[in-house]
CSV table of C-alpha atoms and ligand atoms in Angstrom, one decimal:
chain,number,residue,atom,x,y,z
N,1,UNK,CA,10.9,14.1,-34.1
N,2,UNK,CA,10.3,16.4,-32.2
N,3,UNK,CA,7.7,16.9,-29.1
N,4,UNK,CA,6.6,20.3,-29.8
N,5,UNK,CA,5.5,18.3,-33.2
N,6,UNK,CA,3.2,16.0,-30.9
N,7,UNK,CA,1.6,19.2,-29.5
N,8,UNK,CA,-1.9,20.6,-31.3
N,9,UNK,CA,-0.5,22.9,-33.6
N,10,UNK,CA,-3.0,25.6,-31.9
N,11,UNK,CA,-1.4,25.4,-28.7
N,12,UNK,CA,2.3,25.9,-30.7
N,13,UNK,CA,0.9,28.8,-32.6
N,14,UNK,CA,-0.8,31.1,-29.8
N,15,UNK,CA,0.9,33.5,-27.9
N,16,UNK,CA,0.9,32.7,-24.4
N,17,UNK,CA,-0.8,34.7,-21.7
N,18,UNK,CA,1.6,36.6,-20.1
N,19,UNK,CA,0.6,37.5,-16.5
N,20,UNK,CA,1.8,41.2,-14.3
N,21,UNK,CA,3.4,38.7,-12.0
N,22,UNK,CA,5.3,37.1,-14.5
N,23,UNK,CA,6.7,40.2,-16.4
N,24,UNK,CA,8.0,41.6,-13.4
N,25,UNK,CA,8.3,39.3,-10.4
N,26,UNK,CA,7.0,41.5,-7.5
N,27,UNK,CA,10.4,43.4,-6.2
N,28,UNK,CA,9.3,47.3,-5.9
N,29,UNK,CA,6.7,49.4,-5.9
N,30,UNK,CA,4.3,47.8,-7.8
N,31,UNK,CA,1.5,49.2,-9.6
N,32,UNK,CA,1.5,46.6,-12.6
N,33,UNK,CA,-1.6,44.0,-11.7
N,34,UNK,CA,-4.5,46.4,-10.6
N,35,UNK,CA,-4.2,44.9,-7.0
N,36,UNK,CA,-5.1,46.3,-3.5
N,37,UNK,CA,-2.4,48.3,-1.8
N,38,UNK,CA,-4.2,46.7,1.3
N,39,UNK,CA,-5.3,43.3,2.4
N,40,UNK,CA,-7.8,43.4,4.9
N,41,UNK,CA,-6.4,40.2,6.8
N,42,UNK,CA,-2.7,39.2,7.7
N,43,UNK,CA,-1.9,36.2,5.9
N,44,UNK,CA,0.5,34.6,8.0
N,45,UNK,CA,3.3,32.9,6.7
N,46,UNK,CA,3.4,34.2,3.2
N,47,UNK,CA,5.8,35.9,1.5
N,48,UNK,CA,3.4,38.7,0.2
N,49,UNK,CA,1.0,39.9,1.5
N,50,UNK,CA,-3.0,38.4,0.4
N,51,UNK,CA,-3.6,41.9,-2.1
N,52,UNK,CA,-0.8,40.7,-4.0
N,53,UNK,CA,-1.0,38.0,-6.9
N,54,UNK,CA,1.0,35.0,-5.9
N,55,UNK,CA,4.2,33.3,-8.0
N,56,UNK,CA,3.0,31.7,-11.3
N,57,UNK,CA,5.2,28.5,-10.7
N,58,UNK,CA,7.4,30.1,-7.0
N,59,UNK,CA,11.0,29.5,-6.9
N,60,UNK,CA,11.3,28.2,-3.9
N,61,UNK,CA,8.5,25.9,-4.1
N,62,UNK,CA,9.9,24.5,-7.8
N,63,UNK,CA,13.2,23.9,-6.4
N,64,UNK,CA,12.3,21.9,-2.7
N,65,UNK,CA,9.8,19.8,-5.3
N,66,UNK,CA,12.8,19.5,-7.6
N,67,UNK,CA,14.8,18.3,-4.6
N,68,UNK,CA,12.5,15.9,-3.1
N,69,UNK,CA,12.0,14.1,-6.8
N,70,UNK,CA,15.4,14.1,-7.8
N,71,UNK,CA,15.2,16.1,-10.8
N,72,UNK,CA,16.4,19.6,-11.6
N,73,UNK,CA,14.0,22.8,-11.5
N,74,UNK,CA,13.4,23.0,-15.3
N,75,UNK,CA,11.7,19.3,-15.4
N,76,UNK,CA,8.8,20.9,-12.9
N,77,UNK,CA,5.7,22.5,-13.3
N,78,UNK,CA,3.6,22.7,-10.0
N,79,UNK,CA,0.3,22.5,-10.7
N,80,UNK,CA,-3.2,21.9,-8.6
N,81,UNK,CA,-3.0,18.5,-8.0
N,82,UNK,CA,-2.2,15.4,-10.1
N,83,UNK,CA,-5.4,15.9,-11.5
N,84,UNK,CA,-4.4,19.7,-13.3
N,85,UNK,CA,-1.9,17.4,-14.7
N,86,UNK,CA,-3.5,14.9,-16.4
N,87,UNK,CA,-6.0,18.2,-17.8
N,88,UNK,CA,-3.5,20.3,-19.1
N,89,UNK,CA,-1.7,16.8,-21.0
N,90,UNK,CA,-4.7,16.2,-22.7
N,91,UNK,CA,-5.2,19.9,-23.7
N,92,UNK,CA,-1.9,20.6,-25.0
N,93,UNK,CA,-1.4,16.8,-26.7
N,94,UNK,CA,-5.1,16.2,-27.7
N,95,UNK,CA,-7.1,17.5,-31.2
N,96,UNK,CA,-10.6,16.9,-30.3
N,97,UNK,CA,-12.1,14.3,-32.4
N,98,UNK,CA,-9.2,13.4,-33.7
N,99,UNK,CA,-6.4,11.9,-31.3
N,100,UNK,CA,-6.7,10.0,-28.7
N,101,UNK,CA,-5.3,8.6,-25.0
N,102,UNK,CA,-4.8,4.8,-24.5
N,103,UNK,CA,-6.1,4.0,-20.3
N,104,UNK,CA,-5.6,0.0,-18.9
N,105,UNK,CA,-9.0,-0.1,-16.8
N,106,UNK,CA,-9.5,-0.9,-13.8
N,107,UNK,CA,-7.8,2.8,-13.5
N,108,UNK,CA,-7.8,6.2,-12.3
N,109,UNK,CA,-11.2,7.7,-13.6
N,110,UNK,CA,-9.9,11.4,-14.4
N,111,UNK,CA,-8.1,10.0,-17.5
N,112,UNK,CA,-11.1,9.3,-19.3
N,113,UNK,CA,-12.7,12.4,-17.9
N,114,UNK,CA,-10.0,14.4,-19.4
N,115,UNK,CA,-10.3,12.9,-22.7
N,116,UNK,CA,-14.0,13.0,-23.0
N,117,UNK,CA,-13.7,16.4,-21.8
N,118,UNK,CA,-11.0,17.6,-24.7
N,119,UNK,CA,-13.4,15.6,-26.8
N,120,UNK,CA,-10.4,12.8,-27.4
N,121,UNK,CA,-11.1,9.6,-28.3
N,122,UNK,CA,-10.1,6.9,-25.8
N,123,UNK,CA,-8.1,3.6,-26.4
N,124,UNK,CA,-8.8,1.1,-23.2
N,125,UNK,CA,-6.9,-2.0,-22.9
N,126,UNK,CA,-8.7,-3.9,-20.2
N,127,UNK,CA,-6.9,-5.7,-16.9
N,128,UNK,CA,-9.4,-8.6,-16.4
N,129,UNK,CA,-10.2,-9.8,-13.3
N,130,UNK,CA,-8.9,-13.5,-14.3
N,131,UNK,CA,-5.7,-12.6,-14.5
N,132,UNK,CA,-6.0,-10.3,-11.3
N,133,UNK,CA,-6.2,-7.3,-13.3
N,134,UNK,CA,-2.5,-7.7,-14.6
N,135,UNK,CA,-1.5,-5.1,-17.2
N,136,UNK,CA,-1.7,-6.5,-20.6
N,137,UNK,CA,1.8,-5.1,-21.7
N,138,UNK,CA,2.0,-6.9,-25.1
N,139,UNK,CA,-1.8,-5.3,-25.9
N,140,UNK,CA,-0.5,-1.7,-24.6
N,141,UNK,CA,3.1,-1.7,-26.7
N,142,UNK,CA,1.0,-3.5,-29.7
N,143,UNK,CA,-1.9,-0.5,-29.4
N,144,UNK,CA,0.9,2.2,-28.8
N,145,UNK,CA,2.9,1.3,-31.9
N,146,UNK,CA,0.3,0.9,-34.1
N,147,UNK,CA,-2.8,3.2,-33.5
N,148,UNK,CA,-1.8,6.9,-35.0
N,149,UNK,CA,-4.5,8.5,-33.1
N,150,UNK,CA,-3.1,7.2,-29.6
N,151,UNK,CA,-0.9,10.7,-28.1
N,152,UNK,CA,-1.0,9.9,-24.4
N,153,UNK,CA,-0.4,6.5,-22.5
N,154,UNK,CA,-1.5,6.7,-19.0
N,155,UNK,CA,0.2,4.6,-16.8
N,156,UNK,CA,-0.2,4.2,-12.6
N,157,UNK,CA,2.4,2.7,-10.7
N,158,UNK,CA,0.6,1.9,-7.8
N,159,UNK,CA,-2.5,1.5,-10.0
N,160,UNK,CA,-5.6,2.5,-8.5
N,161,UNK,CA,-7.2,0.6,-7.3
N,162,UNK,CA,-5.4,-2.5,-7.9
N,163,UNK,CA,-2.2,-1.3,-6.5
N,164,UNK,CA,0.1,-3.2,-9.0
N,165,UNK,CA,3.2,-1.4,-10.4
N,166,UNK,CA,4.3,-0.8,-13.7
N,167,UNK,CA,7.7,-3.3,-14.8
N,168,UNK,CA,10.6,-1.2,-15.7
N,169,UNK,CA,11.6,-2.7,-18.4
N,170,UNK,CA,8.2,-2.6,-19.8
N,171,UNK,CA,8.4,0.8,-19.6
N,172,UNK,CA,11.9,1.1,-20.9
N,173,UNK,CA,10.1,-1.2,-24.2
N,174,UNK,CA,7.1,1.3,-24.1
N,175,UNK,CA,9.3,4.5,-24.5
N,176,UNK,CA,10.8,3.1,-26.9
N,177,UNK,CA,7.6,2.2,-29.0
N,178,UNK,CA,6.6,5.6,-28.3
N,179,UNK,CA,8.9,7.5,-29.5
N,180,UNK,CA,8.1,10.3,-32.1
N,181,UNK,CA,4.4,8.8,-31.6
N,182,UNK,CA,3.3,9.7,-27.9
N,183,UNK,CA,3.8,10.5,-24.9
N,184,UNK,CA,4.0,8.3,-21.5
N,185,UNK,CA,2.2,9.1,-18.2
N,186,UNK,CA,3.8,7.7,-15.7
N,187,UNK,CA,0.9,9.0,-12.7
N,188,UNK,CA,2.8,7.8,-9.6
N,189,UNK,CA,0.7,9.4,-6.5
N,190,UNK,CA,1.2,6.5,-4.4
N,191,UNK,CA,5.3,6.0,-5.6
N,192,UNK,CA,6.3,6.6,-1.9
N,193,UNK,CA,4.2,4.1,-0.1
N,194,UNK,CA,6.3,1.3,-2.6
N,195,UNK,CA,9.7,0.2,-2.5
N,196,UNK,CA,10.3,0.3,-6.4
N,197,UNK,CA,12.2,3.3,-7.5
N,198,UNK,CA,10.2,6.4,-8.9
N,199,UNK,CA,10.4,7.0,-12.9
N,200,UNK,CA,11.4,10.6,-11.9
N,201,UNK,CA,15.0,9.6,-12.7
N,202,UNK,CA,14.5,8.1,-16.4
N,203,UNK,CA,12.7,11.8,-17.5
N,204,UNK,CA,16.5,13.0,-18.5
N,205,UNK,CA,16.8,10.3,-21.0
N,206,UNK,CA,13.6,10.7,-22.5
N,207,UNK,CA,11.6,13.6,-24.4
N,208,UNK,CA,8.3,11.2,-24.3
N,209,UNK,CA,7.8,10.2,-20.3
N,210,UNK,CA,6.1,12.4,-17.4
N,211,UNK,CA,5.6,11.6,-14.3
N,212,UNK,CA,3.3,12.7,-12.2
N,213,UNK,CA,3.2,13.0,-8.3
N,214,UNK,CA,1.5,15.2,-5.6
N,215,UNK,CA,1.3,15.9,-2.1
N,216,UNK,CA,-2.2,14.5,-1.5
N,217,UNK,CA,-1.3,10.8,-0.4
N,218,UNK,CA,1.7,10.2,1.4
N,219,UNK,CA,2.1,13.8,2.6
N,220,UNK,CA,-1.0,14.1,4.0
N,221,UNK,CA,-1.9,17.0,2.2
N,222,UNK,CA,-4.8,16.3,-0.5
N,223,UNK,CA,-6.5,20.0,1.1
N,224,UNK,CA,-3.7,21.9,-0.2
N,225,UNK,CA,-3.8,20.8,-4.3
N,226,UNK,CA,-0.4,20.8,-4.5
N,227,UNK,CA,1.0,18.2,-7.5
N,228,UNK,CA,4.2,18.2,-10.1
N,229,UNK,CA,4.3,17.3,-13.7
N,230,UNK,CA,8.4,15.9,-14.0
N,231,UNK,CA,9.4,16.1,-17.5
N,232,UNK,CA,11.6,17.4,-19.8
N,233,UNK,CA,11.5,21.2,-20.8
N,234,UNK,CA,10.4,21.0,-24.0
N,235,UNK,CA,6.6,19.2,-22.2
N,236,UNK,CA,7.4,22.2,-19.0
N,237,UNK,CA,7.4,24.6,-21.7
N,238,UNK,CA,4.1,23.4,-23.9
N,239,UNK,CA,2.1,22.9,-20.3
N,240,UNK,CA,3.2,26.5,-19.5
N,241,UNK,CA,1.3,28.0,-22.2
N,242,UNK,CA,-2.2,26.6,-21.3
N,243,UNK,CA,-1.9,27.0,-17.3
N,244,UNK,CA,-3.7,29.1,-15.5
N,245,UNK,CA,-1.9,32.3,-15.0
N,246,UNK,CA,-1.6,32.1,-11.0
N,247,UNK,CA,-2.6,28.3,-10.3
N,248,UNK,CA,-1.0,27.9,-6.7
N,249,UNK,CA,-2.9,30.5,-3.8
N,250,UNK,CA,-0.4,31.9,-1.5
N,251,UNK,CA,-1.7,30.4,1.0
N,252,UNK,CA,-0.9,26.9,-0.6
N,253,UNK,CA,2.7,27.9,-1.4
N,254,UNK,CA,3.3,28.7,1.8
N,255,UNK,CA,1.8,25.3,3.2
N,256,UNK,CA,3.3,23.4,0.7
N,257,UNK,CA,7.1,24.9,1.8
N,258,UNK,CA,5.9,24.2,5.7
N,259,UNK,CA,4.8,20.4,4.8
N,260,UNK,CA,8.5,20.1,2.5
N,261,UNK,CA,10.5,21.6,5.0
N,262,UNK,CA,13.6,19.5,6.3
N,263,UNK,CA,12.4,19.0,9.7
N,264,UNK,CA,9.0,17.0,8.0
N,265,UNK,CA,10.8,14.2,6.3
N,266,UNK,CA,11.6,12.1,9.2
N,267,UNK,CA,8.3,13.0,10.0
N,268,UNK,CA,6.5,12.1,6.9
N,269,UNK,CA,8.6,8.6,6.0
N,270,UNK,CA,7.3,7.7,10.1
N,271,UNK,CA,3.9,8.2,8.9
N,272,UNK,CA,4.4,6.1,6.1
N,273,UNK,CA,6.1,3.1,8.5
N,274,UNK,CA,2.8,3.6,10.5
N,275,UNK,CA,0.8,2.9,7.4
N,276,UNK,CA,2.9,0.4,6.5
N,277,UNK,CA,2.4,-1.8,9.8
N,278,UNK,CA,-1.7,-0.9,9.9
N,279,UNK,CA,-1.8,-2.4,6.3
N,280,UNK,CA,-0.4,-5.6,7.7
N,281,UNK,CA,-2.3,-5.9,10.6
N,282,UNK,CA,-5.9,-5.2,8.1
N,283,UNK,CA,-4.5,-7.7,6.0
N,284,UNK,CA,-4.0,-10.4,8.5
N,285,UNK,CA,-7.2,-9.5,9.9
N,286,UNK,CA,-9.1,-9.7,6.7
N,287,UNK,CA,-7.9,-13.1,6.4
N,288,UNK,CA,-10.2,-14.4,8.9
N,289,UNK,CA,-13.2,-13.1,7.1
N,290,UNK,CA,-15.0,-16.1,5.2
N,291,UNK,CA,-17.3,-13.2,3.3
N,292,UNK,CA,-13.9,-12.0,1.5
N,293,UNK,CA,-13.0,-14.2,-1.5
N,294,UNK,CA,-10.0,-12.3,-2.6
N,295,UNK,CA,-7.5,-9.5,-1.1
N,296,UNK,CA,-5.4,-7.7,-3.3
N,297,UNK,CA,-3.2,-5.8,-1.4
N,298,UNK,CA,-1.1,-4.0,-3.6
N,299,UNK,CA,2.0,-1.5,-3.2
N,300,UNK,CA,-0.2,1.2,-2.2
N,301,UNK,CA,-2.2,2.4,1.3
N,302,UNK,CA,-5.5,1.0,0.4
N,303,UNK,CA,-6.4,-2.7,-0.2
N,304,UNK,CA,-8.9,-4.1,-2.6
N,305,UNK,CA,-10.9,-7.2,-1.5
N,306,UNK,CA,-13.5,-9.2,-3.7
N,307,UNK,CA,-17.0,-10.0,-1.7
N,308,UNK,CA,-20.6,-11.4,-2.9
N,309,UNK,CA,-23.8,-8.6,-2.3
N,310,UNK,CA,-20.9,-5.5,-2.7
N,311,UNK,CA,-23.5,-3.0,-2.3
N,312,UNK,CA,-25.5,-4.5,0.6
N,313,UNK,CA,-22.0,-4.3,2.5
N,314,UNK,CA,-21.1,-0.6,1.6
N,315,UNK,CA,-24.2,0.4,3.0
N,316,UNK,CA,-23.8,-2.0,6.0
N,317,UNK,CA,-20.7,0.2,6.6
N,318,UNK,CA,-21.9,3.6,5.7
N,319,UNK,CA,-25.2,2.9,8.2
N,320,UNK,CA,-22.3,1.8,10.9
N,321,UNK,CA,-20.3,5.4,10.0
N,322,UNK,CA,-17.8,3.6,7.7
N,323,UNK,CA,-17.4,4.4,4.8
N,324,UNK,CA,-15.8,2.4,1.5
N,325,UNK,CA,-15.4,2.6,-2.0
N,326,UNK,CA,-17.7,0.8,-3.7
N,327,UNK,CA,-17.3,0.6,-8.1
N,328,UNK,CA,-20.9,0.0,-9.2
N,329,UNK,CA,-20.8,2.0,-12.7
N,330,UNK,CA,-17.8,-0.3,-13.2
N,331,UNK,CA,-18.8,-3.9,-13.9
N,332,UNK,CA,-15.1,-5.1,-14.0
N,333,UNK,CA,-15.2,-4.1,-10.4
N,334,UNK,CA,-18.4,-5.2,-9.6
N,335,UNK,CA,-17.5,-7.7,-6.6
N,336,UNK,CA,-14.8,-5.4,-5.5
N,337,UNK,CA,-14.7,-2.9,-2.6
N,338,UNK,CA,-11.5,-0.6,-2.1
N,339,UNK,CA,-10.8,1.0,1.4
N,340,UNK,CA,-7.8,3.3,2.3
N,341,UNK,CA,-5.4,1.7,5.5
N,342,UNK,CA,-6.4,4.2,8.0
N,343,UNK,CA,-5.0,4.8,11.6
N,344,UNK,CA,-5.3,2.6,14.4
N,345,UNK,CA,-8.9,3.4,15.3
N,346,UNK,CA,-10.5,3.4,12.4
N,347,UNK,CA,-9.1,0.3,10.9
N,348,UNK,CA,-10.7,-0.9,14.6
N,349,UNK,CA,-13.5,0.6,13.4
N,350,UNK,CA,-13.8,-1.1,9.8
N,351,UNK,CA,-13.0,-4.3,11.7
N,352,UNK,CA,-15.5,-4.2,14.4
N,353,UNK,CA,-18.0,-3.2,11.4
N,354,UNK,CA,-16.9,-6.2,9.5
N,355,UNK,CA,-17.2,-8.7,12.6
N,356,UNK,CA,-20.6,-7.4,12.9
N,357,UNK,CA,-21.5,-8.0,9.3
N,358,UNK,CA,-20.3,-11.9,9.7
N,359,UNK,CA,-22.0,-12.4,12.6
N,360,UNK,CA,-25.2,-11.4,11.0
N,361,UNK,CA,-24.9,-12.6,7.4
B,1,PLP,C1,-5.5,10.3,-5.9
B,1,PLP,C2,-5.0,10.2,-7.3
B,1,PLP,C3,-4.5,11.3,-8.0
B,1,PLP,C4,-5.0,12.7,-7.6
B,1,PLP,O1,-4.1,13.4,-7.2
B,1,PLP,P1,-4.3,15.0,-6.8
B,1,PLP,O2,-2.9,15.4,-6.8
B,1,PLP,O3,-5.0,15.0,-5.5
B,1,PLP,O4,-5.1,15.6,-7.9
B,1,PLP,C5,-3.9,11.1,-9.2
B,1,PLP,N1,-3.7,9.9,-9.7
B,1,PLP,C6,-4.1,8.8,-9.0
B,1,PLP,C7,-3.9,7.4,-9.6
B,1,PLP,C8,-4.8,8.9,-7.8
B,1,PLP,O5,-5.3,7.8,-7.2
């Protein structure tokens, strides 16, 4: 079976939008797109100038992405962030009131959004917090295989905010299970800051898995909106159609190429060493804390620590110029508080603020 038969038939069926830019990809003189002749600023750095409408998926951008994920060009499709992503997935995969996406909560919240948002149903197979939120893989393959409606699996390997990873060979089992039925997220924006090997590399073997990464964690760039959908062409191709016609601003693309280029990579994987070593050094610190009945420190660059009176200590913080991730519409994550490692001064600063609150309480 085919993917394109996974797709709403609406989205097979309708003739894409086909942009000035795309047509004729901006040699000459050019008087196809209604722009400006003029900008009225210099845009430095990119390759045309503001009046002109940018790339709709630029070459060079596609191909350093391609490079740095280890796939080829036609398994990318740069979009705004992760989170365009996981949007145009649910779109293109989704009938509204009819199919559905299957989420393991505690999880990244913009799954649901999307779905409730396409008007799909959602399937959640809970972590609980007595097995410390472990993935319930028998639940997921057993829900996967069996519910019809279910088109999208959404995984996160580091979960957020639990920071576990997904097993390979539980994936491996899950494709399998999926196959002809569904498709499998594999939403890895926190893939570098682990040692496990990104799922970018399995997407040649299989028509069912995506995986999606971004800039916005480990390359310090969550301003820009700069993320990749990896999958096969046939998915590329189906996303393609409900894109917007000119998602990246030139001004992204040409950030995006400056924070990719060669020179950064040393660069970036120091940064990630740095983060590394502050996450130990919170950790052994939060050890000391008697107020902290749990850490779970995950593969990721945050940490997720169970306390008693949750709220009264994220407004300690905020009130002290802290500021932490509290979960209170989420009663699995009730006792639960999630903070990013941050630099050298202000994981100072969260400790100092946490000293404070023991001495007090
Ligand atoms: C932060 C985060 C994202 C969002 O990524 P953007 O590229 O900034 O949209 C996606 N998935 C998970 C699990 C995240 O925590």
């Amino acid at each position: 079976m085919s993917i394109e038969s996974l797709a709403r038939q609406e989205i097979l069926a309708m003739k894409p939008y086909s942009s000035a830019r795309k047509e004729a990809p901006g040699e000459g003189v050019l008087l196809n797109a209604n722009e400006s002749p003029w900008s009225l600023i210099e845009s430095t750095g990119a390759e045309r100038g503001l009046n002109r409408y940018p790339d709709p998926q630029p070459c060079e951008l596609v191909s350093a992405l391609a490079r740095l994920y280890g796939v080829e060009e036609d398994n990318v499709l740069v979009t705004r962030g992760s989170d365009e992503g996981i949007d145009l997935l649910t779109r293109v995969f989704c009938r509204a009131g009819q199919d559905a996406v299957l989420q393991c909560p505690p999880t990244f919240g913009m799954y649901q959004i999307a779905a409730q948002t396409q008007g799909a149903g959602i399937v959640s197979i809970p972590r609980s917090e007595e097995t410390g939120f472990r993935l319930d893989q028998q639940a997921v393959l057993e829900a996967a295989a069996r519910d019809d409606r279910i088109k999208l699996v959404f995984l996160t390997s580091p979960n957020n905010p639990t920071g576990d990873l997904v097993d390979e060979g539980f994936l491996t089992d899950l494709l399998d299970a999926c196959r002809g039925r569904s498709l499998v997220v594999m939403d890895e924006a926190y893939s570098e800051f682990c040692r496990a090997p990104s799922s970018a590399r399995m997407v040649s073997g299989h028509e069912n898995l995506v995986v999606l990464r971004t800039l916005s964690k480990a390359w310090g760039a969550a301003g820009l909106r700069c993320g990749a959908v990896l999958a096969q062409p046939s998915v590329i191709s189906l996303l393609g159609r409900v894109i917007a016609p000119y998602p990246l601003p030139s001004p992204v693309i040409s950030l995006a190429l400056r924070v990719l280029a060669p020179d950064m990579m040393k660069r970036q994987a120091r940064l990630i060493g740095r983060i590394r070593e502050n996450k130990e050094s919170l950790l052994s610190a939060l050890r000391g804390y008697p107020f902290i009945s749990d850490v779970l420190p995950g593969e990721a660059n945050f940490i997720l620590i169970r306390t008693q009176k949750t709220a009264e200590l994220i407004d300690y913080c905020a009130n002290r110029n802290v500021i932490l991730r509290a979960f209170p519409g989420n009663p699995p994550l009730r006792h639960w508080i999630r903070f990013s490692v941050g630099s050298e001064q202000e994981n100072a600063a969260l400790t100092a603020v946490l000293d404070e609150w023991e001495r007090e309480s």
